[in-house]
mmCIF file of C-alpha atoms in Angstrom:
data_model
loop_
_atom_site.group_PDB
_atom_site.id
_atom_site.type_symbol
_atom_site.label_atom_id
_atom_site.label_comp_id
_atom_site.label_asym_id
_atom_site.label_seq_id
_atom_site.Cartn_x
_atom_site.Cartn_y
_atom_site.Cartn_z
ATOM 1 C CA MET A 1 0.000 0.000 0.000
ATOM 2 C CA ASP A 2 1.184 3.367 -0.924
ATOM 3 C CA GLY A 3 1.811 5.857 1.945
ATOM 4 C CA PHE A 4 -0.408 8.718 2.625
ATOM 5 C CA ALA A 5 0.459 11.807 0.685
ATOM 6 C CA PRO A 6 -1.140 15.146 1.548
ATOM 7 C CA PRO A 7 -2.914 16.617 -1.272
ATOM 8 C CA LEU A 8 -1.025 19.414 -2.895
ATOM 9 C CA ALA A 9 -2.738 22.690 -3.092
ATOM 10 C CA PRO A 10 -3.475 23.768 -6.495
ATOM 11 C CA PRO A 11 -1.361 26.529 -7.932
ATOM 12 C CA ALA A 12 -4.344 28.710 -7.752
ATOM 13 C CA GLU A 13 -4.435 28.494 -3.996
ATOM 14 C CA ILE A 14 -0.796 29.332 -3.734
ATOM 15 C CA ASP A 15 -1.309 32.366 -5.762
ATOM 16 C CA ALA A 16 -4.114 33.253 -3.478
ATOM 17 C CA VAL A 17 -1.753 33.523 -0.475
ATOM 18 C CA SER A 18 -1.559 36.989 1.020
ATOM 19 C CA PRO A 19 0.954 39.287 -0.512
ATOM 20 C CA ARG A 20 2.365 39.776 3.011
ATOM 21 C CA LEU A 21 3.312 36.083 3.052
ATOM 22 C CA ARG A 22 4.891 36.383 -0.321
ATOM 23 C CA SER A 23 6.907 39.424 0.786
ATOM 24 C CA PHE A 24 8.305 37.652 3.886
ATOM 25 C CA PRO A 25 11.930 37.289 3.126
ATOM 26 C CA ASP A 26 13.532 34.088 2.680
ATOM 27 C CA PRO A 27 15.878 33.302 5.553
ATOM 28 C CA ALA A 28 18.414 32.017 3.199
ATOM 29 C CA SER A 29 18.203 35.007 0.944
ATOM 30 C CA THR A 30 18.148 37.638 3.730
ATOM 31 C CA ALA A 31 21.072 36.368 5.813
ATOM 32 C CA ALA A 32 23.430 39.267 6.927
ATOM 33 C CA PRO A 33 26.620 39.539 5.006
ATOM 34 C CA ALA A 34 29.667 38.375 6.788
ATOM 35 C CA THR A 35 31.413 41.157 8.840
ATOM 36 C CA PRO A 36 35.105 41.484 8.050
ATOM 37 C CA ALA A 37 37.413 40.733 10.986
ATOM 38 C CA ARG A 38 38.433 43.900 12.918
ATOM 39 C CA PRO A 39 42.212 44.317 13.097
ATOM 40 C CA GLY A 40 43.782 44.549 16.635
ATOM 41 C CA TRP A 41 45.256 47.844 18.065
ATOM 42 C CA ASN A 42 48.772 48.228 16.888
ATOM 43 C CA TRP A 43 50.417 49.227 20.158
ATOM 44 C CA ALA A 44 53.860 48.651 18.847
ATOM 45 C CA GLY A 45 53.348 50.991 15.962
ATOM 46 C CA TRP A 46 51.747 53.642 18.159
ATOM 47 C CA LEU A 47 54.578 53.507 20.658
ATOM 48 C CA LYS A 48 57.128 53.636 17.880
ATOM 49 C CA ARG A 49 55.403 56.614 16.337
ATOM 50 C CA TRP A 50 55.138 58.588 19.622
ATOM 51 C CA ARG A 51 58.300 57.305 21.238
ATOM 52 C CA ALA A 52 60.125 60.602 21.149
ATOM 53 C CA PHE A 53 57.163 62.497 22.567
ATOM 54 C CA LEU A 54 56.758 59.998 25.364
ATOM 55 C CA LEU A 55 60.431 60.118 26.273
ATOM 56 C CA VAL A 56 60.834 63.853 26.030
ATOM 57 C CA VAL A 57 57.504 65.148 27.370
ATOM 58 C CA VAL A 58 55.336 62.521 29.016
ATOM 59 C CA ALA A 59 57.859 60.523 30.998
ATOM 60 C CA PRO A 60 59.577 63.511 32.679
ATOM 61 C CA THR A 61 56.219 65.062 33.421
ATOM 62 C CA LEU A 62 54.997 61.869 35.030
ATOM 63 C CA LEU A 63 58.167 61.607 37.095
ATOM 64 C CA ALA A 64 57.821 65.191 38.220
ATOM 65 C CA ALA A 65 54.176 64.655 39.112
ATOM 66 C CA LEU A 66 55.066 61.506 41.008
ATOM 67 C CA TYR A 67 57.681 63.329 43.001
ATOM 68 C CA TYR A 68 55.767 66.517 43.755
ATOM 69 C CA PHE A 69 52.418 64.882 44.523
ATOM 70 C CA LEU A 70 53.677 61.839 46.406
ATOM 71 C CA LEU A 71 57.144 62.542 47.768
ATOM 72 C CA ALA A 72 57.822 66.271 48.063
ATOM 73 C CA ALA A 73 57.547 67.588 51.635
ATOM 74 C CA ASN A 74 55.499 70.630 52.534
ATOM 75 C CA LEU A 75 57.241 73.915 53.225
ATOM 76 C CA TYR A 76 55.798 76.440 55.660
ATOM 77 C CA GLU A 77 56.572 80.122 55.379
ATOM 78 C CA SER A 78 56.789 82.684 58.175
ATOM 79 C CA GLU A 79 56.745 86.378 57.315
ATOM 80 C CA THR A 80 57.830 89.486 59.200
ATOM 81 C CA ARG A 81 58.191 93.129 58.241
ATOM 82 C CA PHE A 82 60.432 95.780 59.723
ATOM 83 C CA LEU A 83 61.810 99.282 59.229
ATOM 84 C CA VAL A 84 65.293 100.652 59.837
ATOM 85 C CA ARG A 85 65.195 104.194 61.150
ATOM 86 C CA ALA A 86 67.679 106.783 62.383
ATOM 87 C CA ASN A 87 67.188 109.352 65.140
ATOM 88 C CA ALA A 88 67.880 112.176 62.715
ATOM 89 C CA THR A 89 64.767 112.262 60.545
ATOM 90 C CA GLY A 90 64.819 113.739 57.078
ATOM 91 C CA ALA A 91 68.563 113.498 56.677
ATOM 92 C CA ALA A 92 69.421 113.037 53.030
ATOM 93 C CA ALA A 93 73.097 112.326 53.615
ATOM 94 C CA PRO A 94 74.167 108.725 54.085
ATOM 95 C CA SER A 95 74.523 107.607 57.678
ATOM 96 C CA ALA A 96 77.757 106.590 59.311
ATOM 97 C CA LEU A 97 76.943 102.981 58.558
ATOM 98 C CA GLY A 98 76.411 103.802 54.895
ATOM 99 C CA GLN A 99 79.692 105.659 54.786
ATOM 100 C CA MET A 100 81.482 102.705 56.382
ATOM 101 C CA LEU A 101 79.987 100.288 53.865
ATOM 102 C CA GLY A 102 80.562 102.620 50.911
ATOM 103 C CA LEU A 103 76.879 102.792 49.996
ATOM 104 C CA GLY A 104 76.765 106.503 49.168
ATOM 105 C CA GLY A 105 74.213 107.942 46.774
ATOM 106 C CA ALA A 106 71.089 106.326 48.212
ATOM 107 C CA SER A 107 68.941 107.849 50.925
ATOM 108 C CA SER A 108 69.733 107.118 54.535
ATOM 109 C CA SER A 109 66.828 104.722 55.109
ATOM 110 C CA GLN A 110 67.525 102.799 51.889
ATOM 111 C CA THR A 111 71.185 102.473 52.747
ATOM 112 C CA GLU A 112 70.487 101.238 56.234
ATOM 113 C CA ALA A 113 67.825 98.743 55.139
ATOM 114 C CA ARG A 114 69.983 97.354 52.329
ATOM 115 C CA ALA A 115 72.996 97.119 54.603
ATOM 116 C CA LEU A 116 70.951 95.111 57.073
ATOM 117 C CA GLY A 117 69.638 92.950 54.247
ATOM 118 C CA GLU A 118 73.181 92.222 53.141
ATOM 119 C CA TYR A 119 73.992 91.080 56.641
ATOM 120 C CA LEU A 120 70.921 88.853 56.998
ATOM 121 C CA THR A 121 71.940 86.871 53.918
ATOM 122 C CA SER A 122 75.623 86.643 54.811
ATOM 123 C CA HIS A 123 77.920 84.047 56.336
ATOM 124 C CA ASP A 124 77.766 85.866 59.654
ATOM 125 C CA ALA A 125 74.004 85.535 59.934
ATOM 126 C CA VAL A 126 74.117 81.844 58.950
ATOM 127 C CA ALA A 127 76.853 81.134 61.479
ATOM 128 C CA ALA A 128 74.886 82.873 64.218
ATOM 129 C CA LEU A 129 71.735 80.901 63.313
ATOM 130 C CA GLN A 130 73.700 77.661 63.299
ATOM 131 C CA ALA A 131 75.010 78.381 66.780
ATOM 132 C CA ARG A 132 71.597 79.442 68.077
ATOM 133 C CA LEU A 133 69.119 77.094 66.337
ATOM 134 C CA ASP A 134 71.191 74.304 64.766
ATOM 135 C CA LEU A 135 70.245 75.383 61.250
ATOM 136 C CA ARG A 136 71.537 72.168 59.674
ATOM 137 C CA GLY A 137 69.278 70.103 61.904
ATOM 138 C CA VAL A 138 66.315 72.307 61.066
ATOM 139 C CA TYR A 139 66.685 71.659 57.339
ATOM 140 C CA ARG A 140 67.317 67.943 57.871
ATOM 141 C CA ARG A 141 64.094 67.125 59.673
ATOM 142 C CA PRO A 142 62.733 63.578 59.201
ATOM 143 C CA GLU A 143 59.755 64.899 57.239
ATOM 144 C CA ALA A 144 62.022 66.541 54.661
ATOM 145 C CA ASP A 145 62.103 64.665 51.347
ATOM 146 C CA LEU A 146 65.286 63.437 49.761
ATOM 147 C CA LEU A 147 65.567 66.149 47.135
ATOM 148 C CA GLY A 148 64.329 69.028 49.268
ATOM 149 C CA ARG A 149 66.445 68.493 52.362
ATOM 150 C CA LEU A 150 69.867 70.002 53.044
ATOM 151 C CA HIS A 151 72.828 68.079 51.644
ATOM 152 C CA GLY A 152 76.451 68.807 52.317
ATOM 153 C CA ALA A 153 78.140 69.824 55.534
ATOM 154 C CA THR A 154 80.253 72.751 54.400
ATOM 155 C CA PRO A 155 79.379 76.332 55.331
ATOM 156 C CA GLU A 156 79.140 77.196 51.633
ATOM 157 C CA SER A 157 76.494 74.548 50.982
ATOM 158 C CA LEU A 158 74.563 75.663 54.046
ATOM 159 C CA LEU A 159 74.716 79.304 52.907
ATOM 160 C CA LYS A 160 73.511 78.384 49.409
ATOM 161 C CA TYR A 161 70.630 76.336 50.802
ATOM 162 C CA TYR A 162 69.791 79.065 53.330
ATOM 163 C CA ARG A 163 69.585 81.716 50.596
ATOM 164 C CA GLY A 164 67.062 79.526 48.824
ATOM 165 C CA LYS A 165 64.827 79.480 51.887
ATOM 166 C CA VAL A 166 65.159 83.102 53.067
ATOM 167 C CA ARG A 167 63.934 85.976 50.954
ATOM 168 C CA LEU A 168 64.200 89.740 51.566
ATOM 169 C CA THR A 169 62.120 92.294 49.702
ATOM 170 C CA TYR A 170 62.554 96.037 50.140
ATOM 171 C CA ALA A 171 59.791 98.493 49.231
ATOM 172 C CA PRO A 172 61.404 101.873 48.429
ATOM 173 C CA GLU A 173 58.146 103.804 48.598
ATOM 174 C CA SER A 174 57.411 102.764 52.190
ATOM 175 C CA GLY A 175 60.844 101.743 53.413
ATOM 176 C CA VAL A 176 59.445 98.453 54.723
ATOM 177 C CA THR A 177 61.560 95.324 54.360
ATOM 178 C CA THR A 178 59.688 92.018 54.127
ATOM 179 C CA LEU A 179 61.489 88.925 55.387
ATOM 180 C CA THR A 180 60.111 85.465 54.574
ATOM 181 C CA VAL A 181 61.548 82.179 55.845
ATOM 182 C CA GLN A 182 60.586 78.680 54.688
ATOM 183 C CA ALA A 183 61.060 75.492 56.710
ATOM 184 C CA PHE A 184 59.647 71.990 56.935
ATOM 185 C CA ARG A 185 57.948 72.780 60.252
ATOM 186 C CA PRO A 186 55.854 75.892 61.002
ATOM 187 C CA GLU A 187 57.574 76.533 64.313
ATOM 188 C CA ASP A 188 61.009 76.297 62.673
ATOM 189 C CA ALA A 189 60.095 78.977 60.157
ATOM 190 C CA GLN A 190 58.855 81.268 62.930
ATOM 191 C CA LYS A 191 61.944 80.685 65.092
ATOM 192 C CA ILE A 192 64.316 81.454 62.250
ATOM 193 C CA ALA A 193 62.468 84.666 61.382
ATOM 194 C CA SER A 194 62.489 85.786 65.040
ATOM 195 C CA ALA A 195 66.172 84.944 65.393
ATOM 196 C CA LEU A 196 66.998 86.910 62.262
ATOM 197 C CA LEU A 197 65.193 89.949 63.621
ATOM 198 C CA ASP A 198 67.111 89.672 66.896
ATOM 199 C CA GLN A 199 70.390 89.337 65.022
ATOM 200 C CA GLY A 200 69.521 92.322 62.866
ATOM 201 C CA GLU A 201 68.872 94.463 65.914
ATOM 202 C CA ALA A 202 72.114 93.301 67.520
ATOM 203 C CA ARG A 203 74.057 94.080 64.373
ATOM 204 C CA ILE A 204 72.471 97.530 64.150
ATOM 205 C CA ASN A 205 73.467 98.193 67.756
ATOM 206 C CA GLY A 206 76.985 97.060 66.927
ATOM 207 C CA PHE A 207 77.086 99.420 63.974
ATOM 208 C CA ASN A 208 75.865 102.229 66.214
ATOM 209 C CA GLN A 209 78.560 101.587 68.804
ATOM 210 C CA ARG A 210 81.268 101.420 66.160
ATOM 211 C CA ALA A 211 80.081 104.641 64.524
ATOM 212 C CA LEU A 212 79.936 106.300 67.960
ATOM 213 C CA ASP A 213 83.487 105.186 68.778
ATOM 214 C CA ASN A 214 84.758 106.448 65.433
ATOM 215 C CA ALA A 215 83.000 109.782 65.806
ATOM 216 C CA LEU A 216 84.177 110.329 69.388
ATOM 217 C CA GLY A 217 87.655 108.877 68.991
ATOM 218 C CA VAL A 218 89.365 112.074 67.804
ATOM 219 C CA SER A 219 87.601 114.322 70.265
ATOM 220 C CA ARG A 220 88.355 111.941 73.115
ATOM 221 C CA ARG A 221 92.039 111.909 72.216
ATOM 222 C CA GLN A 222 92.074 115.712 72.098
ATOM 223 C CA LEU A 223 90.341 115.838 75.456
ATOM 224 C CA ARG A 224 92.869 113.483 77.010
ATOM 225 C CA ALA A 225 95.747 115.557 75.579
ATOM 226 C CA ALA A 226 94.275 118.742 77.048
ATOM 227 C CA GLU A 227 93.821 117.077 80.402
ATOM 228 C CA THR A 228 97.440 115.921 80.344
ATOM 229 C CA GLN A 229 98.655 119.384 79.479
ATOM 230 C CA ILE A 230 96.638 120.919 82.297
ATOM 231 C CA ALA A 231 98.064 118.422 84.750
ATOM 232 C CA GLU A 232 101.617 119.104 83.600
ATOM 233 C CA THR A 233 101.089 122.852 83.942
ATOM 234 C CA GLU A 234 99.676 122.466 87.434
ATOM 235 C CA ASN A 235 102.646 120.329 88.429
ATOM 236 C CA ALA A 236 105.019 122.926 87.027
ATOM 237 C CA LEU A 237 103.302 125.688 89.024
ATOM 238 C CA THR A 238 103.481 123.617 92.173
ATOM 239 C CA ARG A 239 107.167 122.946 91.684
ATOM 240 C CA PHE A 240 107.740 126.644 90.966
ATOM 241 C CA ARG A 241 105.950 127.752 94.148
ATOM 242 C CA GLN A 242 107.759 125.184 96.228
ATOM 243 C CA GLY A 243 111.121 126.104 94.755
ATOM 244 C CA ARG A 244 110.623 129.852 95.101
ATOM 245 C CA ARG A 245 108.682 129.572 98.326
ATOM 246 C CA ASP A 246 106.129 131.939 96.966
ATOM 247 C CA ILE A 247 102.478 131.002 96.593
ATOM 248 C CA ASP A 248 101.561 133.967 94.409
ATOM 249 C CA PRO A 249 104.470 135.891 92.859
ATOM 250 C CA GLU A 250 102.044 138.381 91.392
ATOM 251 C CA ARG A 251 100.781 139.458 94.767
ATOM 252 C CA THR A 252 104.260 139.305 96.178
ATOM 253 C CA GLY A 253 105.530 141.520 93.419
ATOM 254 C CA ALA A 254 102.665 143.957 93.904
ATOM 255 C CA ALA A 255 103.372 144.118 97.606
ATOM 256 C CA GLN A 256 107.071 144.639 96.960
ATOM 257 C CA ILE A 257 106.337 147.409 94.520
ATOM 258 C CA SER A 258 103.939 149.052 96.928
ATOM 259 C CA ALA A 259 106.476 148.845 99.733
ATOM 260 C CA LEU A 260 109.159 150.266 97.447
ATOM 261 C CA ALA A 261 106.919 153.135 96.512
ATOM 262 C CA GLN A 262 106.280 153.935 100.136
ATOM 263 C CA GLN A 263 109.978 153.740 100.901
ATOM 264 C CA GLN A 264 110.745 155.982 97.987
ATOM 265 C CA GLN A 265 108.172 158.458 99.243
ATOM 266 C CA GLN A 266 109.695 158.328 102.720
ATOM 267 C CA LEU A 267 113.149 158.767 101.210
ATOM 268 C CA ALA A 268 112.024 161.728 99.209
ATOM 269 C CA LEU A 269 110.438 163.292 102.289
ATOM 270 C CA ALA A 270 113.546 162.589 104.357
ATOM 271 C CA ARG A 271 115.750 164.148 101.706
ATOM 272 C CA ALA A 272 113.530 167.210 101.609
ATOM 273 C CA GLN A 273 113.702 167.587 105.355
ATOM 274 C CA LEU A 274 117.472 167.094 105.288
ATOM 275 C CA ALA A 275 117.840 169.727 102.624
ATOM 276 C CA SER A 276 115.718 172.131 104.629
ATOM 277 C CA ALA A 277 117.705 171.423 107.786
ATOM 278 C CA SER A 278 121.043 171.769 105.963
ATOM 279 C CA ALA A 279 120.267 175.403 105.328
ATOM 280 C CA SER A 280 119.990 176.227 109.004
ATOM 281 C CA LEU A 281 121.973 173.527 110.785
ATOM 282 C CA ALA A 282 125.663 172.830 110.910
ATOM 283 C CA PRO A 283 126.856 169.616 109.357
ATOM 284 C CA ASP A 284 127.783 168.204 112.737
ATOM 285 C CA ALA A 285 124.528 169.200 114.319
ATOM 286 C CA PRO A 286 122.940 166.186 115.948
ATOM 287 C CA GLN A 287 119.590 166.777 114.302
ATOM 288 C CA ARG A 288 121.211 167.068 110.892
ATOM 289 C CA VAL A 289 123.318 164.001 111.526
ATOM 290 C CA ALA A 290 120.206 162.041 112.503
ATOM 291 C CA MET A 291 118.375 163.214 109.442
ATOM 292 C CA THR A 292 121.327 162.267 107.280
ATOM 293 C CA ALA A 293 121.403 158.798 108.838
ATOM 294 C CA GLN A 294 117.677 158.435 108.232
ATOM 295 C CA VAL A 295 118.121 159.354 104.588
ATOM 296 C CA GLN A 296 120.913 156.854 104.218
ATOM 297 C CA ALA A 297 118.853 154.138 105.892
ATOM 298 C CA LEU A 298 115.900 154.833 103.699
ATOM 299 C CA GLN A 299 118.157 154.813 100.644
ATOM 300 C CA ALA A 300 119.508 151.441 101.709
ATOM 301 C CA GLN A 301 116.014 150.109 102.092
ATOM 302 C CA VAL A 302 115.073 151.420 98.686
ATOM 303 C CA ASP A 303 118.138 149.910 97.112
ATOM 304 C CA ALA A 304 117.459 146.581 98.803
ATOM 305 C CA ALA A 305 113.866 146.672 97.709
ATOM 306 C CA GLN A 306 114.862 147.436 94.140
ATOM 307 C CA GLY A 307 117.375 144.623 94.326
ATOM 308 C CA ARG A 308 114.693 142.180 95.413
ATOM 309 C CA LEU A 309 112.489 143.352 92.591
ATOM 310 C CA ALA A 310 114.919 143.113 89.692
ATOM 311 C CA GLY A 311 118.419 142.673 90.963
ATOM 312 C CA SER A 312 119.049 138.945 90.293
ATOM 313 C CA ASP A 313 117.690 135.761 88.778
ATOM 314 C CA ARG A 314 115.669 135.078 91.869
ATOM 315 C CA ALA A 315 114.313 138.627 91.991
ATOM 316 C CA VAL A 316 110.594 139.318 91.934
ATOM 317 C CA ALA A 317 110.768 140.344 88.281
ATOM 318 C CA SER A 318 112.289 136.995 87.284
ATOM 319 C CA ASN A 319 109.879 135.052 89.427
ATOM 320 C CA LEU A 320 106.996 137.009 88.090
ATOM 321 C CA GLY A 321 108.059 136.380 84.478
ATOM 322 C CA ALA A 322 108.382 132.667 84.997
ATOM 323 C CA TYR A 323 105.155 132.609 86.940
ATOM 324 C CA GLU A 324 103.288 134.476 84.230
ATOM 325 C CA ALA A 325 104.649 132.079 81.608
ATOM 326 C CA LEU A 326 103.325 129.154 83.612
ATOM 327 C CA LYS A 327 100.010 130.880 84.129
ATOM 328 C CA LEU A 328 99.807 131.528 80.406
ATOM 329 C CA ARG A 329 100.425 127.830 79.707
ATOM 330 C CA GLN A 330 97.802 126.994 82.256
ATOM 331 C CA ALA A 331 95.291 129.334 80.599
ATOM 332 C CA LEU A 332 96.041 127.909 77.129
ATOM 333 C CA ALA A 333 95.675 124.372 78.429
ATOM 334 C CA ALA A 334 92.369 125.314 80.016
ATOM 335 C CA LYS A 335 91.174 126.830 76.731
ATOM 336 C CA GLN A 336 92.283 123.730 74.846
ATOM 337 C CA TYR A 337 90.483 121.544 77.349
ATOM 338 C CA GLU A 338 87.304 123.569 77.011
ATOM 339 C CA GLY A 339 87.489 123.323 73.211
ATOM 340 C CA ALA A 340 88.103 119.581 73.308
ATOM 341 C CA GLN A 341 85.269 119.127 75.745
ATOM 342 C CA ALA A 342 82.902 121.108 73.524
ATOM 343 C CA ALA A 343 84.040 119.130 70.468
ATOM 344 C CA ALA A 344 83.435 115.859 72.323
ATOM 345 C CA LEU A 345 79.950 116.947 73.303
ATOM 346 C CA ALA A 346 79.150 118.035 69.737
ATOM 347 C CA ALA A 347 80.501 114.791 68.287
ATOM 348 C CA ASN A 348 78.524 112.811 70.812
ATOM 349 C CA ALA A 349 75.341 114.697 69.935
ATOM 350 C CA GLU A 350 75.943 114.230 66.202
ATOM 351 C CA ALA A 351 76.657 110.533 66.655
ATOM 352 C CA LEU A 352 73.484 110.112 68.683
ATOM 353 C CA LYS A 353 71.508 111.743 65.859
ATOM 354 C CA GLN A 354 72.788 109.064 63.480
ATOM 355 C CA GLN A 355 71.934 106.183 65.761
ATOM 356 C CA MET A 356 69.755 103.594 64.012
ATOM 357 C CA TYR A 357 67.173 101.188 65.298
ATOM 358 C CA VAL A 358 64.887 98.473 63.943
ATOM 359 C CA VAL A 359 61.134 98.986 64.078
ATOM 360 C CA ARG A 360 59.181 95.729 64.000
ATOM 361 C CA VAL A 361 56.142 96.485 61.874
ATOM 362 C CA VAL A 362 54.892 92.871 61.783
ATOM 363 C CA GLU A 363 56.066 90.127 64.112
ATOM 364 C CA PRO A 364 56.914 86.685 62.628
ATOM 365 C CA ASN A 365 53.761 84.585 62.273
ATOM 366 C CA LEU A 366 53.235 80.879 62.916
ATOM 367 C CA PRO A 367 52.106 79.462 59.534
ATOM 368 C CA VAL A 368 49.275 76.950 59.397
ATOM 369 C CA LYS A 369 49.069 76.082 55.712
ATOM 370 C CA ALA A 370 51.997 75.043 53.568
ATOM 371 C CA VAL A 371 52.805 77.412 50.720
ATOM 372 C CA ALA A 372 55.319 75.293 48.857
ATOM 373 C CA PRO A 373 55.896 73.426 46.709
ATOM 374 C CA ALA A 374 53.239 74.645 44.241
ATOM 375 C CA ARG A 375 52.765 71.186 42.822
ATOM 376 C CA ALA A 376 50.236 71.780 40.041
ATOM 377 C CA ARG A 377 52.013 74.869 38.809
ATOM 378 C CA ILE A 378 55.400 73.183 38.790
ATOM 379 C CA VAL A 379 54.123 70.107 36.959
ATOM 380 C CA ALA A 380 52.257 72.255 34.439
ATOM 381 C CA THR A 381 55.334 74.364 33.905
ATOM 382 C CA ILE A 382 57.436 71.270 33.320
ATOM 383 C CA PHE A 383 54.893 69.839 30.899
ATOM 384 C CA PHE A 384 54.475 72.955 28.803
ATOM 385 C CA GLY A 385 58.171 73.669 28.853
ATOM 386 C CA LEU A 386 58.991 70.180 27.596
ATOM 387 C CA LEU A 387 56.175 70.411 25.083
ATOM 388 C CA LEU A 388 57.601 73.628 23.730
ATOM 389 C CA ALA A 389 61.075 72.149 23.568
ATOM 390 C CA TYR A 390 59.727 69.064 21.822
ATOM 391 C CA GLY A 391 57.881 71.198 19.286
ATOM 392 C CA VAL A 392 60.922 73.293 18.533
ATOM 393 C CA GLY A 393 63.057 70.208 18.170
ATOM 394 C CA TRP A 394 60.502 68.552 15.929
ATOM 395 C CA LEU A 395 60.383 71.584 13.658
ATOM 396 C CA ILE A 396 64.144 71.687 13.434
ATOM 397 C CA LEU A 397 64.378 67.995 12.669
ATOM 398 C CA ALA A 398 61.653 68.237 10.046
ATOM 399 C CA GLY A 399 63.470 71.100 8.365
ATOM 400 C CA VAL A 400 66.688 69.118 8.319
ATOM 401 C CA ARG A 401 64.963 66.113 6.769
ATOM 402 C CA GLU A 402 63.271 68.277 4.178
ATOM 403 C CA HIS A 403 66.559 69.798 3.128
ATOM 404 C CA ALA A 404 68.178 66.365 3.126
ATOM 405 C CA SER A 405 65.495 64.971 0.787
#
């Protein structure tokens, strides 16, 4: 027996199928075309193409970013502001300190502030800080990173490192000097700034004392010379009085002269009486003889008195001349002493006018927030700097290749 076979629809029925069925696509005919295989990313070629850029720009920038964002230690900054003033206000001439340092031409306040600034960044200031605060230990704290900490043990290396951490700025319009100090700890920065202010004041006081000694040195020497001369003159007068046994030859001479004048008057009167008596009395008359003896005695007294006045080297005239010479020396020495004393007082007053002092406008602060390093700015600067260098180098290399081809 033949198997059952479903009756086939007549062609007419097939044609009568809905157009929608006829439009249904044939799975075989509508199969998606085969997608071509996507090629893998050519890392080797990309790296080869950008190798120079990566080595010159990217790698150093990444290293710098790694260091500054992960390793670099924070730096804290303490700031103080001060003025340097002199007692003599409005003086346009350089001060004694400026003259000593050879900083003529600038105003007094500028000269003094710059001179102090020169000291604060000098070997002397660093040595004083090292002795007072152990500056090397301060810049070798455990929190300091390898590149930022102090290396080297010589004074020169310490001075170079110190100058990188201490900054002085002078404002000519106001005369204010701004001092900033950076350290790895806030309290270290404040201590260093305070110590520098103390050292600046001490140095200014030293300058003042030196200028005062220089200004008063000449006048003091003149004063001592005048004092010595006065003492020598007084000693000479004392020796003269002791040797001549006469306290005041001037008064002695005046008394001698007065006595001589009286004796001369008496002699003249006695001579007049003798002359009058000679006219009426005999030469051997007792009254005439007595009057003659009186005249002779008075004449002897007058002669002796004249002899004491000017008859020898030890006469009153000689004593008085020597005494007057000594008195003249004494008067000149006294005048010289008075002049030296006045000069010393004037020099002292002038030196005091030029005395300087430090005015603390702002005391050193204790920082709270670190101000350095400026990480983003440094990394950006490195990146753009390397990028610029890479671009310039690429242009040069391209030009060379173009000329070579």
